[in-house]
Amino acid sequence: MGSDEPICPSCGQPVETVVRRHKTPGAWVPTWVPGPCGNPDCDRAPGREPADSPRPEHPGSTAPAPEAEPG
């Protein structure tokens, strides 16, 4: 009926499977998870911000420029 190939939840395009690992007591265990979406128009494509998530603000990025001292 279905395919074992993972699909992107945002655009529905098939994605590759990548191997990640997690630590269990005494061993690293591989897990196979869906990889990044290869569709450049997709919200979940690498290098693109998802439309529904806010951008993280970096402290200091909005700090005013230092004023020159009179003299």
mmCIF file of N, CA and C in Angstrom:
data_model
loop_
_atom_site.group_PDB
_atom_site.id
_atom_site.type_symbol
_atom_site.label_atom_id
_atom_site.label_comp_id
_atom_site.label_asym_id
_atom_site.label_seq_id
_atom_site.Cartn_x
_atom_site.Cartn_y
_atom_site.Cartn_z
ATOM 1 N N MET A 1 0.809 -1.186 0.000
ATOM 2 C CA MET A 1 0.000 0.000 0.000
ATOM 3 C C MET A 1 0.855 1.255 0.000
ATOM 4 N N GLY A 2 1.672 1.420 1.040
ATOM 5 C CA GLY A 2 2.473 2.624 1.166
ATOM 6 C C GLY A 2 3.929 2.354 0.849
ATOM 7 N N SER A 3 4.676 3.409 0.856
ATOM 8 C CA SER A 3 6.098 3.306 0.582
ATOM 9 C C SER A 3 6.862 3.540 1.877
ATOM 10 N N ASP A 4 8.017 2.920 1.987
ATOM 11 C CA ASP A 4 8.860 3.151 3.153
ATOM 12 C C ASP A 4 9.705 4.399 2.983
ATOM 13 N N GLU A 5 9.639 5.019 1.812
ATOM 14 C CA GLU A 5 10.426 6.211 1.541
ATOM 15 C C GLU A 5 9.797 7.408 2.264
ATOM 16 N N PRO A 6 10.578 8.134 3.071
ATOM 17 C CA PRO A 6 10.012 9.276 3.795
ATOM 18 C C PRO A 6 9.695 10.427 2.846
ATOM 19 N N ILE A 7 8.722 11.234 3.233
ATOM 20 C CA ILE A 7 8.358 12.406 2.434
ATOM 21 C C ILE A 7 8.426 13.648 3.311
ATOM 22 N N CYS A 8 8.600 14.787 2.667
ATOM 23 C CA CYS A 8 8.650 16.062 3.367
ATOM 24 C C CYS A 8 7.240 16.392 3.863
ATOM 25 N N PRO A 9 7.084 16.719 5.155
ATOM 26 C CA PRO A 9 5.756 17.041 5.657
ATOM 27 C C PRO A 9 5.222 18.376 5.137
ATOM 28 N N SER A 10 6.100 19.214 4.589
ATOM 29 C CA SER A 10 5.670 20.521 4.108
ATOM 30 C C SER A 10 5.193 20.486 2.656
ATOM 31 N N CYS A 11 5.986 19.842 1.767
ATOM 32 C CA CYS A 11 5.636 19.871 0.341
ATOM 33 C C CYS A 11 5.267 18.506 -0.224
ATOM 34 N N GLY A 12 5.548 17.423 0.500
ATOM 35 C CA GLY A 12 5.175 16.088 0.049
ATOM 36 C C GLY A 12 6.167 15.435 -0.898
ATOM 37 N N GLN A 13 7.290 16.086 -1.163
ATOM 38 C CA GLN A 13 8.308 15.529 -2.044
ATOM 39 C C GLN A 13 9.098 14.461 -1.296
ATOM 40 N N PRO A 14 9.456 13.364 -1.968
ATOM 41 C CA PRO A 14 10.275 12.345 -1.294
ATOM 42 C C PRO A 14 11.631 12.918 -0.868
ATOM 43 N N VAL A 15 12.098 12.507 0.294
ATOM 44 C CA VAL A 15 13.406 12.926 0.796
ATOM 45 C C VAL A 15 14.232 11.689 1.075
ATOM 46 N N GLU A 16 15.545 11.850 1.133
ATOM 47 C CA GLU A 16 16.409 10.709 1.404
ATOM 48 C C GLU A 16 16.419 10.410 2.893
ATOM 49 N N THR A 17 16.865 9.231 3.237
ATOM 50 C CA THR A 17 16.989 8.823 4.624
ATOM 51 C C THR A 17 18.432 9.040 5.054
ATOM 52 N N VAL A 18 18.618 9.666 6.201
ATOM 53 C CA VAL A 18 19.957 9.894 6.735
ATOM 54 C C VAL A 18 20.087 9.162 8.068
ATOM 55 N N VAL A 19 21.320 8.859 8.432
ATOM 56 C CA VAL A 19 21.577 8.138 9.671
ATOM 57 C C VAL A 19 22.022 9.133 10.733
ATOM 58 N N ARG A 20 21.353 9.119 11.857
ATOM 59 C CA ARG A 20 21.747 9.885 13.044
ATOM 60 C C ARG A 20 22.114 8.858 14.108
ATOM 61 N N ARG A 21 22.614 9.300 15.217
ATOM 62 C CA ARG A 21 22.924 8.359 16.283
ATOM 63 C C ARG A 21 22.547 8.965 17.621
ATOM 64 N N HIS A 22 22.236 8.118 18.549
ATOM 65 C CA HIS A 22 21.957 8.570 19.906
ATOM 66 C C HIS A 22 22.650 7.644 20.890
ATOM 67 N N LYS A 23 22.935 8.188 22.038
ATOM 68 C CA LYS A 23 23.693 7.461 23.056
ATOM 69 C C LYS A 23 22.747 6.678 23.960
ATOM 70 N N THR A 24 23.060 5.426 24.132
ATOM 71 C CA THR A 24 22.397 4.590 25.132
ATOM 72 C C THR A 24 23.488 4.138 26.097
ATOM 73 N N PRO A 25 23.151 3.562 27.202
ATOM 74 C CA PRO A 25 24.201 3.150 28.139
ATOM 75 C C PRO A 25 25.228 2.218 27.478
ATOM 76 N N GLY A 26 26.403 2.762 27.244
ATOM 77 C CA GLY A 26 27.496 1.952 26.729
ATOM 78 C C GLY A 26 27.639 1.883 25.227
ATOM 79 N N ALA A 27 26.745 2.491 24.474
ATOM 80 C CA ALA A 27 26.854 2.371 23.013
ATOM 81 C C ALA A 27 26.144 3.513 22.302
ATOM 82 N N TRP A 28 26.632 3.808 21.105
ATOM 83 C CA TRP A 28 25.947 4.727 20.208
ATOM 84 C C TRP A 28 25.084 3.879 19.285
ATOM 85 N N VAL A 29 23.808 4.224 19.161
ATOM 86 C CA VAL A 29 22.867 3.442 18.381
ATOM 87 C C VAL A 29 22.435 4.246 17.155
ATOM 88 N N PRO A 30 22.536 3.663 15.944
ATOM 89 C CA PRO A 30 22.100 4.404 14.754
ATOM 90 C C PRO A 30 20.579 4.451 14.652
ATOM 91 N N THR A 31 20.073 5.572 14.162
ATOM 92 C CA THR A 31 18.650 5.707 13.855
ATOM 93 C C THR A 31 18.533 6.330 12.476
ATOM 94 N N TRP A 32 17.608 5.848 11.694
ATOM 95 C CA TRP A 32 17.407 6.355 10.350
ATOM 96 C C TRP A 32 16.233 7.322 10.383
ATOM 97 N N VAL A 33 16.477 8.551 9.940
ATOM 98 C CA VAL A 33 15.475 9.611 9.979
ATOM 99 C C VAL A 33 15.377 10.274 8.611
ATOM 100 N N PRO A 34 14.268 10.961 8.330
ATOM 101 C CA PRO A 34 14.164 11.685 7.059
ATOM 102 C C PRO A 34 15.208 12.790 6.980
ATOM 103 N N GLY A 35 15.798 12.953 5.804
ATOM 104 C CA GLY A 35 16.797 13.986 5.587
ATOM 105 C C GLY A 35 16.165 15.304 5.199
ATOM 106 N N PRO A 36 16.985 16.291 4.849
ATOM 107 C CA PRO A 36 16.471 17.601 4.465
ATOM 108 C C PRO A 36 15.752 17.545 3.116
ATOM 109 N N CYS A 37 14.838 18.454 2.920
ATOM 110 C CA CYS A 37 14.081 18.512 1.671
ATOM 111 C C CYS A 37 14.959 19.134 0.580
ATOM 112 N N GLY A 38 14.937 18.549 -0.599
ATOM 113 C CA GLY A 38 15.742 19.053 -1.704
ATOM 114 C C GLY A 38 15.010 20.039 -2.601
ATOM 115 N N ASN A 39 13.733 20.289 -2.310
ATOM 116 C CA ASN A 39 12.945 21.222 -3.108
ATOM 117 C C ASN A 39 13.325 22.649 -2.721
ATOM 118 N N PRO A 40 13.877 23.456 -3.642
ATOM 119 C CA PRO A 40 14.302 24.813 -3.269
ATOM 120 C C PRO A 40 13.137 25.737 -2.920
ATOM 121 N N ASP A 41 11.931 25.397 -3.331
ATOM 122 C CA ASP A 41 10.769 26.229 -3.027
ATOM 123 C C ASP A 41 10.090 25.840 -1.722
ATOM 124 N N CYS A 42 10.558 24.787 -1.081
ATOM 125 C CA CYS A 42 9.938 24.280 0.145
ATOM 126 C C CYS A 42 10.388 25.116 1.344
ATOM 127 N N ASP A 43 9.499 25.249 2.326
ATOM 128 C CA ASP A 43 9.845 25.978 3.551
ATOM 129 C C ASP A 43 10.889 25.254 4.383
ATOM 130 N N ARG A 44 10.997 23.947 4.223
ATOM 131 C CA ARG A 44 11.937 23.161 5.019
ATOM 132 C C ARG A 44 13.244 22.878 4.291
ATOM 133 N N ALA A 45 13.487 23.534 3.174
ATOM 134 C CA ALA A 45 14.733 23.346 2.438
ATOM 135 C C ALA A 45 15.896 23.913 3.259
ATOM 136 N N PRO A 46 17.084 23.312 3.158
ATOM 137 C CA PRO A 46 18.230 23.839 3.906
ATOM 138 C C PRO A 46 18.520 25.284 3.518
ATOM 139 N N GLY A 47 18.816 26.101 4.512
ATOM 140 C CA GLY A 47 19.141 27.494 4.257
ATOM 141 C C GLY A 47 17.930 28.404 4.204
ATOM 142 N N ARG A 48 16.738 27.863 4.410
ATOM 143 C CA ARG A 48 15.526 28.683 4.409
ATOM 144 C C ARG A 48 14.909 28.634 5.789
ATOM 145 N N GLU A 49 14.369 29.770 6.211
ATOM 146 C CA GLU A 49 13.658 29.846 7.480
ATOM 147 C C GLU A 49 12.224 29.381 7.255
ATOM 148 N N PRO A 50 11.686 28.514 8.107
ATOM 149 C CA PRO A 50 10.274 28.161 7.986
ATOM 150 C C PRO A 50 9.405 29.398 8.163
ATOM 151 N N ALA A 51 8.360 29.516 7.370
ATOM 152 C CA ALA A 51 7.504 30.697 7.393
ATOM 153 C C ALA A 51 6.768 30.852 8.715
ATOM 154 N N ASP A 52 6.475 29.748 9.402
ATOM 155 C CA ASP A 52 5.685 29.833 10.619
ATOM 156 C C ASP A 52 6.521 29.950 11.888
ATOM 157 N N SER A 53 7.846 29.966 11.787
ATOM 158 C CA SER A 53 8.659 30.082 12.990
ATOM 159 C C SER A 53 9.332 31.451 13.030
ATOM 160 N N PRO A 54 9.347 32.069 14.209
ATOM 161 C CA PRO A 54 9.996 33.376 14.324
ATOM 162 C C PRO A 54 11.501 33.244 14.254
ATOM 163 N N ARG A 55 12.151 34.278 13.772
ATOM 164 C CA ARG A 55 13.612 34.274 13.700
ATOM 165 C C ARG A 55 14.175 34.507 15.095
ATOM 166 N N PRO A 56 15.181 33.751 15.464
ATOM 167 C CA PRO A 56 15.797 33.999 16.772
ATOM 168 C C PRO A 56 16.575 35.299 16.751
ATOM 169 N N GLU A 57 16.462 36.049 17.817
ATOM 170 C CA GLU A 57 17.196 37.308 17.900
ATOM 171 C C GLU A 57 18.491 37.072 18.662
ATOM 172 N N HIS A 58 19.543 37.663 18.174
ATOM 173 C CA HIS A 58 20.838 37.531 18.818
ATOM 174 C C HIS A 58 21.043 38.735 19.727
ATOM 175 N N PRO A 59 21.406 38.504 20.961
ATOM 176 C CA PRO A 59 21.655 39.645 21.829
ATOM 177 C C PRO A 59 22.826 40.456 21.294
ATOM 178 N N GLY A 60 22.643 41.746 21.275
ATOM 179 C CA GLY A 60 23.699 42.622 20.785
ATOM 180 C C GLY A 60 23.549 42.982 19.328
ATOM 181 N N SER A 61 22.720 42.249 18.571
ATOM 182 C CA SER A 61 22.571 42.577 17.161
ATOM 183 C C SER A 61 21.737 43.829 16.969
ATOM 184 N N THR A 62 20.932 44.194 17.969
ATOM 185 C CA THR A 62 20.092 45.389 17.856
ATOM 186 C C THR A 62 20.620 46.511 18.733
ATOM 187 N N ALA A 63 21.817 46.365 19.254
ATOM 188 C CA ALA A 63 22.385 47.386 20.120
ATOM 189 C C ALA A 63 22.735 48.606 19.289
ATOM 190 N N PRO A 64 22.487 49.783 19.854
ATOM 191 C CA PRO A 64 22.813 50.999 19.116
ATOM 192 C C PRO A 64 24.320 51.162 18.959
ATOM 193 N N ALA A 65 24.711 51.845 17.918
ATOM 194 C CA ALA A 65 26.133 52.082 17.670
ATOM 195 C C ALA A 65 26.670 53.039 18.741
ATOM 196 N N PRO A 66 27.899 52.824 19.181
ATOM 197 C CA PRO A 66 28.459 53.729 20.198
ATOM 198 C C PRO A 66 28.637 55.138 19.634
ATOM 199 N N GLU A 67 28.312 56.114 20.459
ATOM 200 C CA GLU A 67 28.444 57.507 20.025
ATOM 201 C C GLU A 67 29.885 57.963 20.190
ATOM 202 N N ALA A 68 30.280 58.855 19.302
ATOM 203 C CA ALA A 68 31.638 59.394 19.380
ATOM 204 C C ALA A 68 31.735 60.343 20.562
ATOM 205 N N GLU A 69 32.852 60.260 21.272
ATOM 206 C CA GLU A 69 33.033 61.141 22.431
ATOM 207 C C GLU A 69 33.402 62.536 21.940
ATOM 208 N N PRO A 70 32.832 63.552 22.566
ATOM 209 C CA PRO A 70 33.208 64.913 22.140
ATOM 210 C C PRO A 70 34.655 65.206 22.526
ATOM 211 N N GLY A 71 35.294 65.895 21.662
ATOM 212 C CA GLY A 71 36.644 66.209 22.075
ATOM 213 C C GLY A 71 37.490 66.560 21.005
#
